[in-house]
Amino acid sequence: MNSISANLNVMIKASEKASKVLIRDFGEIEKLQVSKKGPSDFVTNSDIKAEKIIIEELKKARPNYSILSEENGAENNKDKNNTWIIDPIDGTINFLHGIPHFAISIALKSNEEIISGLIFDPIKNEIFFAEKENGAFFNNHKIRVSKKNELNNCLFATGGKTKQEPDLPYRKSGCAALDMAYVAAGRYDGYFQHDLNLWDIAAGLILVKEAGGVLNEIDLNNNKNIKIIASSPDINSKLLEKLNNF
């Protein structure tokens, strides 16, 4: 593998430090204090603690970079061309129910494009990361999207509500970040979902792209209500046909 940038190294260290809190708290789910944040959206002490650690670590290394995070929102600092995009726990509801399928997601947006991203699953100790023009990796091994070309042989991921039942083999895992990481690694053949937030999918965008996948165009200045369709290039046109009314 090619050497990683200083920025990605900082992101990895921040996620590893925050993961210690999540692993400990995940083992004591019944003791967590939970506050209702929305109809199906919760925030836990773990979310807040993990986000605080990540921001502190990133700020130590890059004090001028701006920040967009799930809990704290937007923080515009001196350097507005570089923004960390952070989701301390993607898959919070899984976390709350003791389901070991959630992840830390950190991306770096520079001059209106995502140039690096990582998705770290602390329970399985799986880290997916990518940098612009440097490839996508899983635990330091290079990854590529699936090579399947028949939809019936594929497995897709989605989440949230769909307008109509898609005529596709799919799963709902409850973690958008890992869904996209799994597409990049060829575990899933594609992923589609409505009403996402930028911090859910920012790191996944570059992972899929650098793993050879294709995505619909995403406006990175829009933080909410994002629609995404990601897949390998071999099945993309067939998938788009199936998702015509998506």
mmCIF file of C-alpha atoms in Angstrom, residues 63-66 76-81:
data_model
loop_
_atom_site.group_PDB
_atom_site.id
_atom_site.type_symbol
_atom_site.label_atom_id
_atom_site.label_comp_id
_atom_site.label_asym_id
_atom_site.label_seq_id
_atom_site.Cartn_x
_atom_site.Cartn_y
_atom_site.Cartn_z
ATOM 1 C CA PRO A 63 -6.399 23.965 14.770
ATOM 2 C CA ASN A 64 -7.560 26.119 11.858
ATOM 3 C CA TYR A 65 -9.651 23.555 9.985
ATOM 4 C CA SER A 66 -13.417 23.987 10.076
ATOM 5 C CA ASN A 76 -16.335 27.740 10.818
ATOM 6 C CA ASN A 77 -12.701 28.381 11.711
ATOM 7 C CA LYS A 78 -9.914 30.296 9.976
ATOM 8 C CA ASP A 79 -9.444 27.684 7.274
ATOM 9 C CA LYS A 80 -12.817 27.434 5.533
ATOM 10 C CA ASN A 81 -11.420 25.464 2.596
#
